[in-house]
């Protein structure tokens, strides 16, 4: 595995992360990896005990989390749904925002999004409606949704000439922030204006990343975008963590990619790792989170562990 090199003086910001891995020699796949007797998890670090969160006696103001990756198919929407559901299980009030014109988040919660008259699109472009007119409850107690559909694809063009266009989503969400503990924004797989809107109103960013080489290549570009938004639009924005998804401990490649990310980003990589499982496609068809569809499954346990980490890192454990 190659060693990360510090950026040269005067190098562009995206040069600070040397995210390449050497091609491993062909060989037998390594055995499955879990947590061994010394408490070492798949990330190769000593796993930290995160206590069960305590109940809250009041809610809000919300911490806004952008779940973002410009590469598609990395488990971004799945993670948004299941992290939100796990946080709701712990008594937190959560709002999910579908900011992808494909509407996968809405569909994953059983919403017939193509039939909706009012969506996130109507919050962003004139004539704008109030957020309460778009807000929907879900099958999960404490989990609400601002749905989306293909109408949102026109928003980037319609917003181009608007003053303060990067803050349009933030203005739309502001009236309801006091009702929730977390707002999770499922961004589209691009770094366009909609994603910039999410980053401009977010307190923190979670990056789901598939344990695969091409996901690794795009990580430096995404972290550079986060830095630019912090400098120019949103000084409070921080990288909350990198979530490794679709991990297959049987393959050397997954382990190489994970080791490389942990080497470069260290403590910013979540201890929780989401493994590949057939349960996640099943939950998409069922239109509900894995925490309720298969509550005792490994996937459900993993997202509950992630929720505890998020609560701990954001100071909302109670």
PDB file of C-alpha atoms in Angstrom:
ATOM      1  CA  UNK A   1       0.000   0.000   0.000  1.00  0.00           C
ATOM      2  CA  UNK A   2       1.346   3.451  -0.853  1.00  0.00           C
ATOM      3  CA  UNK A   3       2.160   5.973   1.842  1.00  0.00           C
ATOM      4  CA  UNK A   4       0.257   9.297   1.992  1.00  0.00           C
ATOM      5  CA  UNK A   5       2.456  12.228   1.076  1.00  0.00           C
ATOM      6  CA  UNK A   6       2.044  15.734   2.544  1.00  0.00           C
ATOM      7  CA  UNK A   7       1.029  18.419   0.020  1.00  0.00           C
ATOM      8  CA  UNK A   8       3.800  20.460  -1.528  1.00  0.00           C
ATOM      9  CA  UNK A   9       3.903  24.182  -0.619  1.00  0.00           C
ATOM     10  CA  UNK A  10       1.447  26.058  -2.788  1.00  0.00           C
ATOM     11  CA  UNK A  11      -0.296  22.879  -3.929  1.00  0.00           C
ATOM     12  CA  UNK A  12      -4.052  23.094  -4.536  1.00  0.00           C
ATOM     13  CA  UNK A  13      -6.223  22.025  -1.617  1.00  0.00           C
ATOM     14  CA  UNK A  14      -7.392  18.799  -3.242  1.00  0.00           C
ATOM     15  CA  UNK A  15      -3.768  17.678  -3.331  1.00  0.00           C
ATOM     16  CA  UNK A  16      -3.758  17.237   0.449  1.00  0.00           C
ATOM     17  CA  UNK A  17      -5.165  13.725   0.167  1.00  0.00           C
ATOM     18  CA  UNK A  18      -3.191  11.178  -1.829  1.00  0.00           C
ATOM     19  CA  UNK A  19      -5.986   8.656  -2.211  1.00  0.00           C
ATOM     20  CA  UNK A  20      -4.459   5.930  -4.313  1.00  0.00           C
ATOM     21  CA  UNK A  21      -3.806   2.313  -3.545  1.00  0.00           C
ATOM     22  CA  UNK A  22      -1.352  -0.093  -5.043  1.00  0.00           C
ATOM     23  CA  UNK A  23      -2.892  -2.932  -7.016  1.00  0.00           C
ATOM     24  CA  UNK A  24      -2.631  -5.975  -4.742  1.00  0.00           C
ATOM     25  CA  UNK A  25      -1.172  -9.202  -5.995  1.00  0.00           C
ATOM     26  CA  UNK A  26      -3.739 -11.803  -6.909  1.00  0.00           C
ATOM     27  CA  UNK A  27      -4.340 -14.314  -4.191  1.00  0.00           C
ATOM     28  CA  UNK A  28      -6.998 -16.036  -2.131  1.00  0.00           C
ATOM     29  CA  UNK A  29      -9.649 -13.856  -0.523  1.00  0.00           C
ATOM     30  CA  UNK A  30      -9.121 -13.245   3.157  1.00  0.00           C
ATOM     31  CA  UNK A  31     -11.416 -14.647   5.771  1.00  0.00           C
ATOM     32  CA  UNK A  32     -14.428 -12.837   7.093  1.00  0.00           C
ATOM     33  CA  UNK A  33     -13.653 -10.118   9.562  1.00  0.00           C
ATOM     34  CA  UNK A  34     -15.689  -9.076  12.560  1.00  0.00           C
ATOM     35  CA  UNK A  35     -14.548  -7.878  15.966  1.00  0.00           C
ATOM     36  CA  UNK A  36     -11.857 -10.034  17.530  1.00  0.00           C
ATOM     37  CA  UNK A  37     -11.209 -10.700  21.188  1.00  0.00           C
ATOM     38  CA  UNK A  38      -9.158  -7.504  21.498  1.00  0.00           C
ATOM     39  CA  UNK A  39     -12.045  -5.373  20.220  1.00  0.00           C
ATOM     40  CA  UNK A  40     -10.480  -4.661  16.837  1.00  0.00           C
ATOM     41  CA  UNK A  41     -13.175  -3.973  14.241  1.00  0.00           C
ATOM     42  CA  UNK A  42     -13.117  -3.984  10.404  1.00  0.00           C
ATOM     43  CA  UNK A  43     -11.482  -0.530  10.297  1.00  0.00           C
ATOM     44  CA  UNK A  44      -8.438  -1.977  12.031  1.00  0.00           C
ATOM     45  CA  UNK A  45      -8.828   0.310  15.063  1.00  0.00           C
ATOM     46  CA  UNK A  46      -9.693  -0.499  18.622  1.00  0.00           C
ATOM     47  CA  UNK A  47     -13.493  -0.285  18.708  1.00  0.00           C
ATOM     48  CA  UNK A  48     -14.857   2.270  21.132  1.00  0.00           C
ATOM     49  CA  UNK A  49     -17.810   1.623  23.370  1.00  0.00           C
ATOM     50  CA  UNK A  50     -20.549   4.147  22.648  1.00  0.00           C
ATOM     51  CA  UNK A  51     -23.151   4.279  25.432  1.00  0.00           C
ATOM     52  CA  UNK A  52     -26.874   3.995  24.826  1.00  0.00           C
ATOM     53  CA  UNK A  53     -28.316   7.506  24.358  1.00  0.00           C
ATOM     54  CA  UNK A  54     -30.548   8.888  27.079  1.00  0.00           C
ATOM     55  CA  UNK A  55     -34.133  10.071  26.421  1.00  0.00           C
ATOM     56  CA  UNK A  56     -34.728  13.739  25.699  1.00  0.00           C
ATOM     57  CA  UNK A  57     -37.122  15.996  27.585  1.00  0.00           C
ATOM     58  CA  UNK A  58     -37.300  18.474  24.683  1.00  0.00           C
ATOM     59  CA  UNK A  59     -36.474  18.591  20.983  1.00  0.00           C
ATOM     60  CA  UNK A  60     -34.501  20.904  18.726  1.00  0.00           C
ATOM     61  CA  UNK A  61     -32.867  22.893  17.396  1.00  0.00           C
ATOM     62  CA  UNK A  62     -31.952  20.433  14.662  1.00  0.00           C
ATOM     63  CA  UNK A  63     -28.459  19.475  13.571  1.00  0.00           C
ATOM     64  CA  UNK A  64     -28.531  19.482   9.761  1.00  0.00           C
ATOM     65  CA  UNK A  65     -26.606  16.608   8.179  1.00  0.00           C
ATOM     66  CA  UNK A  66     -25.896  16.395   4.449  1.00  0.00           C
ATOM     67  CA  UNK A  67     -25.449  12.779   3.328  1.00  0.00           C
ATOM     68  CA  UNK A  68     -23.347  13.333   0.258  1.00  0.00           C
ATOM     69  CA  UNK A  69     -21.301  11.559  -2.399  1.00  0.00           C
ATOM     70  CA  UNK A  70     -21.083  12.545  -6.048  1.00  0.00           C
ATOM     71  CA  UNK A  71     -20.736   8.869  -7.008  1.00  0.00           C
ATOM     72  CA  UNK A  72     -23.985   6.934  -7.275  1.00  0.00           C
ATOM     73  CA  UNK A  73     -24.649   3.472  -5.920  1.00  0.00           C
ATOM     74  CA  UNK A  74     -22.647   3.841  -2.711  1.00  0.00           C
ATOM     75  CA  UNK A  75     -25.506   3.271  -0.266  1.00  0.00           C
ATOM     76  CA  UNK A  76     -26.230   6.946   0.309  1.00  0.00           C
ATOM     77  CA  UNK A  77     -30.030   6.746   0.250  1.00  0.00           C
ATOM     78  CA  UNK A  78     -30.072   3.462   2.160  1.00  0.00           C
ATOM     79  CA  UNK A  79     -27.893   5.031   4.833  1.00  0.00           C
ATOM     80  CA  UNK A  80     -30.064   8.156   5.068  1.00  0.00           C
ATOM     81  CA  UNK A  81     -33.238   6.121   5.562  1.00  0.00           C
ATOM     82  CA  UNK A  82     -31.809   3.677   8.069  1.00  0.00           C
ATOM     83  CA  UNK A  83     -29.758   6.173  10.050  1.00  0.00           C
ATOM     84  CA  UNK A  84     -32.875   8.344  10.326  1.00  0.00           C
ATOM     85  CA  UNK A  85     -34.978   5.405  11.465  1.00  0.00           C
ATOM     86  CA  UNK A  86     -32.349   4.345  14.017  1.00  0.00           C
ATOM     87  CA  UNK A  87     -32.143   7.873  15.425  1.00  0.00           C
ATOM     88  CA  UNK A  88     -35.940   7.901  15.699  1.00  0.00           C
ATOM     89  CA  UNK A  89     -35.785   4.602  17.592  1.00  0.00           C
ATOM     90  CA  UNK A  90     -33.600   6.368  20.138  1.00  0.00           C
ATOM     91  CA  UNK A  91     -36.307   8.982  20.678  1.00  0.00           C
ATOM     92  CA  UNK A  92     -34.938  11.689  18.395  1.00  0.00           C
ATOM     93  CA  UNK A  93     -37.224  13.591  16.059  1.00  0.00           C
ATOM     94  CA  UNK A  94     -35.848  13.323  12.545  1.00  0.00           C
ATOM     95  CA  UNK A  95     -36.702  14.996   9.241  1.00  0.00           C
ATOM     96  CA  UNK A  96     -35.501  13.384   6.011  1.00  0.00           C
ATOM     97  CA  UNK A  97     -35.107  15.633   2.967  1.00  0.00           C
ATOM     98  CA  UNK A  98     -35.092  13.998  -0.464  1.00  0.00           C
ATOM     99  CA  UNK A  99     -32.882  16.262  -2.576  1.00  0.00           C
ATOM    100  CA  UNK A 100     -32.498  13.827  -5.477  1.00  0.00           C
ATOM    101  CA  UNK A 101     -34.812  14.149  -8.515  1.00  0.00           C
ATOM    102  CA  UNK A 102     -34.829  10.345  -8.759  1.00  0.00           C
ATOM    103  CA  UNK A 103     -36.879  10.292  -5.557  1.00  0.00           C
ATOM    104  CA  UNK A 104     -35.198   7.134  -4.265  1.00  0.00           C
ATOM    105  CA  UNK A 105     -35.470   8.234  -0.639  1.00  0.00           C
ATOM    106  CA  UNK A 106     -39.201   8.839  -1.009  1.00  0.00           C
ATOM    107  CA  UNK A 107     -39.718   5.529  -2.799  1.00  0.00           C
ATOM    108  CA  UNK A 108     -37.664   3.740  -0.158  1.00  0.00           C
ATOM    109  CA  UNK A 109     -40.163   4.918   2.439  1.00  0.00           C
ATOM    110  CA  UNK A 110     -43.151   3.673   0.451  1.00  0.00           C
ATOM    111  CA  UNK A 111     -44.206   7.045  -0.986  1.00  0.00           C
ATOM    112  CA  UNK A 112     -45.756   7.118  -4.455  1.00  0.00           C
ATOM    113  CA  UNK A 113     -43.619  10.129  -5.266  1.00  0.00           C
ATOM    114  CA  UNK A 114     -44.562  10.358  -8.963  1.00  0.00           C
ATOM    115  CA  UNK A 115     -48.141  11.162  -7.956  1.00  0.00           C
ATOM    116  CA  UNK A 116     -47.267  14.024  -5.587  1.00  0.00           C
ATOM    117  CA  UNK A 117     -48.328  17.554  -6.452  1.00  0.00           C
ATOM    118  CA  UNK A 118     -46.097  19.251  -3.871  1.00  0.00           C
ATOM    119  CA  UNK A 119     -42.464  18.256  -3.288  1.00  0.00           C
ATOM    120  CA  UNK A 120     -39.130  19.810  -2.336  1.00  0.00           C
ATOM    121  CA  UNK A 121     -39.181  21.435  -5.772  1.00  0.00           C
ATOM    122  CA  UNK A 122     -42.040  23.666  -4.602  1.00  0.00           C
ATOM    123  CA  UNK A 123     -39.959  24.826  -1.641  1.00  0.00           C
ATOM    124  CA  UNK A 124     -37.138  26.009  -3.883  1.00  0.00           C
ATOM    125  CA  UNK A 125     -38.681  27.707  -6.919  1.00  0.00           C
ATOM    126  CA  UNK A 126     -41.448  30.300  -7.273  1.00  0.00           C
ATOM    127  CA  UNK A 127     -44.269  30.284  -6.478  1.00  0.00           C
ATOM    128  CA  UNK A 128     -42.891  28.798  -3.281  1.00  0.00           C
ATOM    129  CA  UNK A 129     -45.083  27.055  -0.720  1.00  0.00           C
ATOM    130  CA  UNK A 130     -44.545  26.630   3.005  1.00  0.00           C
ATOM    131  CA  UNK A 131     -42.629  23.630   4.303  1.00  0.00           C
ATOM    132  CA  UNK A 132     -45.695  22.408   6.208  1.00  0.00           C
ATOM    133  CA  UNK A 133     -47.568  21.975   2.917  1.00  0.00           C
ATOM    134  CA  UNK A 134     -44.926  19.512   1.700  1.00  0.00           C
ATOM    135  CA  UNK A 135     -44.155  17.735   4.991  1.00  0.00           C
ATOM    136  CA  UNK A 136     -45.236  14.088   5.284  1.00  0.00           C
ATOM    137  CA  UNK A 137     -45.192  11.608   8.149  1.00  0.00           C
ATOM    138  CA  UNK A 138     -43.780   8.107   7.598  1.00  0.00           C
ATOM    139  CA  UNK A 139     -44.504   4.656   9.019  1.00  0.00           C
ATOM    140  CA  UNK A 140     -41.776   5.238  11.607  1.00  0.00           C
ATOM    141  CA  UNK A 141     -42.738   7.228  14.697  1.00  0.00           C
ATOM    142  CA  UNK A 142     -40.699  10.411  14.952  1.00  0.00           C
ATOM    143  CA  UNK A 143     -39.549  10.265  11.326  1.00  0.00           C
ATOM    144  CA  UNK A 144     -40.929  12.805   8.822  1.00  0.00           C
ATOM    145  CA  UNK A 145     -40.186  13.363   5.144  1.00  0.00           C
ATOM    146  CA  UNK A 146     -39.933  16.130   2.581  1.00  0.00           C
ATOM    147  CA  UNK A 147     -40.394  14.090  -0.616  1.00  0.00           C
ATOM    148  CA  UNK A 148     -39.075  14.620  -4.115  1.00  0.00           C
ATOM    149  CA  UNK A 149     -39.685  13.505  -7.680  1.00  0.00           C
ATOM    150  CA  UNK A 150     -38.484  14.272 -11.203  1.00  0.00           C
ATOM    151  CA  UNK A 151     -39.835  17.844 -10.968  1.00  0.00           C
ATOM    152  CA  UNK A 152     -36.780  18.711  -8.894  1.00  0.00           C
ATOM    153  CA  UNK A 153     -34.529  18.198 -11.924  1.00  0.00           C
ATOM    154  CA  UNK A 154     -35.630  21.613 -13.226  1.00  0.00           C
ATOM    155  CA  UNK A 155     -34.695  23.420 -10.023  1.00  0.00           C
ATOM    156  CA  UNK A 156     -31.001  23.906 -10.826  1.00  0.00           C
ATOM    157  CA  UNK A 157     -31.853  25.732 -14.049  1.00  0.00           C
ATOM    158  CA  UNK A 158     -34.612  27.779 -12.407  1.00  0.00           C
ATOM    159  CA  UNK A 159     -32.362  28.812  -9.520  1.00  0.00           C
ATOM    160  CA  UNK A 160     -29.430  29.995 -11.641  1.00  0.00           C
ATOM    161  CA  UNK A 161     -30.560  33.642 -11.784  1.00  0.00           C
ATOM    162  CA  UNK A 162     -31.897  33.811  -8.209  1.00  0.00           C
ATOM    163  CA  UNK A 163     -30.136  36.038  -5.683  1.00  0.00           C
ATOM    164  CA  UNK A 164     -28.616  33.948  -2.903  1.00  0.00           C
ATOM    165  CA  UNK A 165     -29.456  30.774  -4.790  1.00  0.00           C
ATOM    166  CA  UNK A 166     -27.041  28.658  -2.708  1.00  0.00           C
ATOM    167  CA  UNK A 167     -29.074  29.358   0.441  1.00  0.00           C
ATOM    168  CA  UNK A 168     -32.536  28.635  -0.936  1.00  0.00           C
ATOM    169  CA  UNK A 169     -32.882  25.278   0.811  1.00  0.00           C
ATOM    170  CA  UNK A 170     -31.666  26.705   4.105  1.00  0.00           C
ATOM    171  CA  UNK A 171     -34.310  29.426   3.993  1.00  0.00           C
ATOM    172  CA  UNK A 172     -37.010  26.847   3.240  1.00  0.00           C
ATOM    173  CA  UNK A 173     -36.010  24.575   6.141  1.00  0.00           C
ATOM    174  CA  UNK A 174     -35.483  27.297   8.719  1.00  0.00           C
ATOM    175  CA  UNK A 175     -39.122  27.448  10.005  1.00  0.00           C
ATOM    176  CA  UNK A 176     -39.106  23.779  11.123  1.00  0.00           C
ATOM    177  CA  UNK A 177     -35.614  23.363  12.573  1.00  0.00           C
ATOM    178  CA  UNK A 178     -36.858  23.858  16.139  1.00  0.00           C
ATOM    179  CA  UNK A 179     -39.188  20.836  15.810  1.00  0.00           C
ATOM    180  CA  UNK A 180     -36.469  18.280  15.074  1.00  0.00           C
ATOM    181  CA  UNK A 181     -33.246  16.980  16.556  1.00  0.00           C
ATOM    182  CA  UNK A 182     -31.766  15.979  13.185  1.00  0.00           C
ATOM    183  CA  UNK A 183     -32.418  16.900   9.568  1.00  0.00           C
ATOM    184  CA  UNK A 184     -30.820  14.405   7.166  1.00  0.00           C
ATOM    185  CA  UNK A 185     -30.516  15.570   3.552  1.00  0.00           C
ATOM    186  CA  UNK A 186     -30.127  12.873   0.904  1.00  0.00           C
ATOM    187  CA  UNK A 187     -28.139  14.629  -1.845  1.00  0.00           C
ATOM    188  CA  UNK A 188     -28.167  13.724  -5.511  1.00  0.00           C
ATOM    189  CA  UNK A 189     -25.085  11.953  -6.926  1.00  0.00           C
ATOM    190  CA  UNK A 190     -23.448  15.105  -8.284  1.00  0.00           C
ATOM    191  CA  UNK A 191     -21.769  18.258  -7.027  1.00  0.00           C
ATOM    192  CA  UNK A 192     -24.264  20.624  -8.664  1.00  0.00           C
ATOM    193  CA  UNK A 193     -26.309  23.485  -7.239  1.00  0.00           C
ATOM    194  CA  UNK A 194     -28.698  21.251  -5.290  1.00  0.00           C
ATOM    195  CA  UNK A 195     -25.813  19.589  -3.462  1.00  0.00           C
ATOM    196  CA  UNK A 196     -24.209  22.985  -2.812  1.00  0.00           C
ATOM    197  CA  UNK A 197     -27.544  24.085  -1.286  1.00  0.00           C
ATOM    198  CA  UNK A 198     -27.441  21.106   1.052  1.00  0.00           C
ATOM    199  CA  UNK A 199     -23.847  21.837   2.074  1.00  0.00           C
ATOM    200  CA  UNK A 200     -24.599  25.543   2.513  1.00  0.00           C
ATOM    201  CA  UNK A 201     -27.261  24.859   5.148  1.00  0.00           C
ATOM    202  CA  UNK A 202     -25.675  21.799   6.814  1.00  0.00           C
ATOM    203  CA  UNK A 203     -23.790  21.676  10.089  1.00  0.00           C
ATOM    204  CA  UNK A 204     -21.973  18.500   9.153  1.00  0.00           C
ATOM    205  CA  UNK A 205     -21.482  16.040   6.282  1.00  0.00           C
ATOM    206  CA  UNK A 206     -21.594  12.252   6.275  1.00  0.00           C
ATOM    207  CA  UNK A 207     -19.919  10.641   3.266  1.00  0.00           C
ATOM    208  CA  UNK A 208     -21.059   7.065   2.560  1.00  0.00           C
ATOM    209  CA  UNK A 209     -18.320   5.395   0.570  1.00  0.00           C
ATOM    210  CA  UNK A 210     -18.340   1.996  -1.063  1.00  0.00           C
ATOM    211  CA  UNK A 211     -15.264  -0.133  -0.358  1.00  0.00           C
ATOM    212  CA  UNK A 212     -14.250   0.058  -3.991  1.00  0.00           C
ATOM    213  CA  UNK A 213     -11.414   1.739  -5.896  1.00  0.00           C
ATOM    214  CA  UNK A 214     -13.479   4.147  -8.000  1.00  0.00           C
ATOM    215  CA  UNK A 215     -15.211   5.476  -4.874  1.00  0.00           C
ATOM    216  CA  UNK A 216     -11.785   6.142  -3.437  1.00  0.00           C
ATOM    217  CA  UNK A 217     -10.756   8.240  -6.439  1.00  0.00           C
ATOM    218  CA  UNK A 218     -13.663  10.667  -6.024  1.00  0.00           C
ATOM    219  CA  UNK A 219     -13.206  11.231  -2.304  1.00  0.00           C
ATOM    220  CA  UNK A 220     -10.545  13.937  -2.679  1.00  0.00           C
ATOM    221  CA  UNK A 221     -12.813  15.928  -5.033  1.00  0.00           C
ATOM    222  CA  UNK A 222     -15.687  15.765  -2.566  1.00  0.00           C
ATOM    223  CA  UNK A 223     -13.584  16.824   0.425  1.00  0.00           C
ATOM    224  CA  UNK A 224     -12.237  19.710  -1.655  1.00  0.00           C
ATOM    225  CA  UNK A 225     -15.812  20.808  -2.433  1.00  0.00           C
ATOM    226  CA  UNK A 226     -16.669  20.684   1.275  1.00  0.00           C
ATOM    227  CA  UNK A 227     -13.653  22.881   2.030  1.00  0.00           C
ATOM    228  CA  UNK A 228     -14.667  25.410  -0.624  1.00  0.00           C
ATOM    229  CA  UNK A 229     -18.249  25.609   0.660  1.00  0.00           C
ATOM    230  CA  UNK A 230     -16.909  26.110   4.190  1.00  0.00           C
ATOM    231  CA  UNK A 231     -14.643  28.939   3.018  1.00  0.00           C
ATOM    232  CA  UNK A 232     -17.174  30.723   0.825  1.00  0.00           C
ATOM    233  CA  UNK A 233     -20.706  29.924   2.014  1.00  0.00           C
ATOM    234  CA  UNK A 234     -20.922  28.100   5.340  1.00  0.00           C
ATOM    235  CA  UNK A 235     -18.124  28.545   7.910  1.00  0.00           C
ATOM    236  CA  UNK A 236     -19.728  26.100  10.388  1.00  0.00           C
ATOM    237  CA  UNK A 237     -19.675  23.161   7.946  1.00  0.00           C
ATOM    238  CA  UNK A 238     -17.601  20.192   9.117  1.00  0.00           C
ATOM    239  CA  UNK A 239     -16.866  16.682   7.928  1.00  0.00           C
ATOM    240  CA  UNK A 240     -18.797  14.560  10.402  1.00  0.00           C
ATOM    241  CA  UNK A 241     -17.458  11.263   9.186  1.00  0.00           C
ATOM    242  CA  UNK A 242     -16.886   8.775   6.397  1.00  0.00           C
ATOM    243  CA  UNK A 243     -19.123   5.709   6.448  1.00  0.00           C
ATOM    244  CA  UNK A 244     -17.709   2.628   4.750  1.00  0.00           C
ATOM    245  CA  UNK A 245     -20.482   0.718   2.965  1.00  0.00           C
ATOM    246  CA  UNK A 246     -20.868  -2.469   0.921  1.00  0.00           C
ATOM    247  CA  UNK A 247     -17.916  -3.977   2.761  1.00  0.00           C
ATOM    248  CA  UNK A 248     -17.095  -7.567   1.869  1.00  0.00           C
ATOM    249  CA  UNK A 249     -14.525  -8.963   4.274  1.00  0.00           C
ATOM    250  CA  UNK A 250     -13.911 -11.950   1.977  1.00  0.00           C
ATOM    251  CA  UNK A 251     -12.184  -9.768  -0.618  1.00  0.00           C
ATOM    252  CA  UNK A 252      -8.727  -8.309  -0.293  1.00  0.00           C
ATOM    253  CA  UNK A 253      -9.799  -5.301  -2.357  1.00  0.00           C
ATOM    254  CA  UNK A 254     -12.400  -4.182   0.214  1.00  0.00           C
ATOM    255  CA  UNK A 255      -9.859  -4.473   2.972  1.00  0.00           C
ATOM    256  CA  UNK A 256      -7.228  -2.547   0.992  1.00  0.00           C
ATOM    257  CA  UNK A 257      -9.622   0.321   0.246  1.00  0.00           C
ATOM    258  CA  UNK A 258     -10.791   0.513   3.860  1.00  0.00           C
ATOM    259  CA  UNK A 259      -7.238   0.479   5.174  1.00  0.00           C
ATOM    260  CA  UNK A 260      -6.299   3.311   2.815  1.00  0.00           C
ATOM    261  CA  UNK A 261      -9.211   5.526   3.868  1.00  0.00           C
ATOM    262  CA  UNK A 262      -8.512   4.922   7.569  1.00  0.00           C
ATOM    263  CA  UNK A 263      -4.825   5.685   6.974  1.00  0.00           C
ATOM    264  CA  UNK A 264      -5.634   9.067   5.412  1.00  0.00           C
ATOM    265  CA  UNK A 265      -8.706  10.171   7.388  1.00  0.00           C
ATOM    266  CA  UNK A 266      -8.102   8.449  10.719  1.00  0.00           C
ATOM    267  CA  UNK A 267     -10.690   9.212  13.386  1.00  0.00           C
ATOM    268  CA  UNK A 268     -13.067  10.763  10.850  1.00  0.00           C
ATOM    269  CA  UNK A 269     -13.917   7.261   9.599  1.00  0.00           C
ATOM    270  CA  UNK A 270     -16.813   5.779  11.566  1.00  0.00           C
ATOM    271  CA  UNK A 271     -16.101   2.588  13.495  1.00  0.00           C
ATOM    272  CA  UNK A 272     -19.398   1.240  12.159  1.00  0.00           C
ATOM    273  CA  UNK A 273     -19.023  -0.523   8.808  1.00  0.00           C
ATOM    274  CA  UNK A 274     -22.009  -1.481   6.647  1.00  0.00           C
ATOM    275  CA  UNK A 275     -21.555  -4.902   5.062  1.00  0.00           C
ATOM    276  CA  UNK A 276     -23.198  -6.187   1.901  1.00  0.00           C
ATOM    277  CA  UNK A 277     -26.493  -7.972   2.552  1.00  0.00           C
ATOM    278  CA  UNK A 278     -29.545  -9.000   0.535  1.00  0.00           C
ATOM    279  CA  UNK A 279     -31.719  -7.423   3.218  1.00  0.00           C
ATOM    280  CA  UNK A 280     -31.228  -3.876   1.933  1.00  0.00           C
ATOM    281  CA  UNK A 281     -32.805  -4.462  -1.523  1.00  0.00           C
ATOM    282  CA  UNK A 282     -35.674  -6.234   0.234  1.00  0.00           C
ATOM    283  CA  UNK A 283     -36.367  -3.209   2.405  1.00  0.00           C
ATOM    284  CA  UNK A 284     -36.436  -0.937  -0.651  1.00  0.00           C
ATOM    285  CA  UNK A 285     -39.190  -3.072  -2.150  1.00  0.00           C
ATOM    286  CA  UNK A 286     -41.038  -3.148   1.166  1.00  0.00           C
ATOM    287  CA  UNK A 287     -40.830   0.632   1.496  1.00  0.00           C
ATOM    288  CA  UNK A 288     -39.571   0.727   5.064  1.00  0.00           C
ATOM    289  CA  UNK A 289     -36.255   0.845   6.962  1.00  0.00           C
ATOM    290  CA  UNK A 290     -34.337  -2.293   7.798  1.00  0.00           C
ATOM    291  CA  UNK A 291     -34.717  -1.445  11.492  1.00  0.00           C
ATOM    292  CA  UNK A 292     -38.416  -2.284  11.253  1.00  0.00           C
ATOM    293  CA  UNK A 293     -38.373  -4.739   8.313  1.00  0.00           C
ATOM    294  CA  UNK A 294     -35.661  -6.971   9.775  1.00  0.00           C
ATOM    295  CA  UNK A 295     -34.993  -5.516  13.249  1.00  0.00           C
ATOM    296  CA  UNK A 296     -32.670  -8.326  14.385  1.00  0.00           C
ATOM    297  CA  UNK A 297     -30.583  -8.427  11.215  1.00  0.00           C
ATOM    298  CA  UNK A 298     -26.928  -7.445  11.046  1.00  0.00           C
ATOM    299  CA  UNK A 299     -27.823  -4.426   8.918  1.00  0.00           C
ATOM    300  CA  UNK A 300     -30.283  -3.116  11.505  1.00  0.00           C
ATOM    301  CA  UNK A 301     -27.722  -3.558  14.279  1.00  0.00           C
ATOM    302  CA  UNK A 302     -25.096  -1.744  12.203  1.00  0.00           C
ATOM    303  CA  UNK A 303     -27.286   1.306  11.620  1.00  0.00           C
ATOM    304  CA  UNK A 304     -28.195   1.446  15.309  1.00  0.00           C
ATOM    305  CA  UNK A 305     -24.473   1.433  16.077  1.00  0.00           C
ATOM    306  CA  UNK A 306     -23.976   4.224  13.527  1.00  0.00           C
ATOM    307  CA  UNK A 307     -26.798   6.218  15.139  1.00  0.00           C
ATOM    308  CA  UNK A 308     -25.070   5.944  18.522  1.00  0.00           C
ATOM    309  CA  UNK A 309     -21.827   7.168  16.960  1.00  0.00           C
ATOM    310  CA  UNK A 310     -23.584  10.114  15.293  1.00  0.00           C
ATOM    311  CA  UNK A 311     -25.331  11.051  18.538  1.00  0.00           C
ATOM    312  CA  UNK A 312     -22.021  10.882  20.395  1.00  0.00           C
ATOM    313  CA  UNK A 313     -20.040  12.876  17.820  1.00  0.00           C
ATOM    314  CA  UNK A 314     -22.697  15.589  17.582  1.00  0.00           C
ATOM    315  CA  UNK A 315     -23.141  15.867  21.337  1.00  0.00           C
ATOM    316  CA  UNK A 316     -26.772  14.751  21.345  1.00  0.00           C
ATOM    317  CA  UNK A 317     -26.493  11.544  23.393  1.00  0.00           C
ATOM    318  CA  UNK A 318     -28.643  13.150  26.080  1.00  0.00           C
TER     319      UNK A 318
END
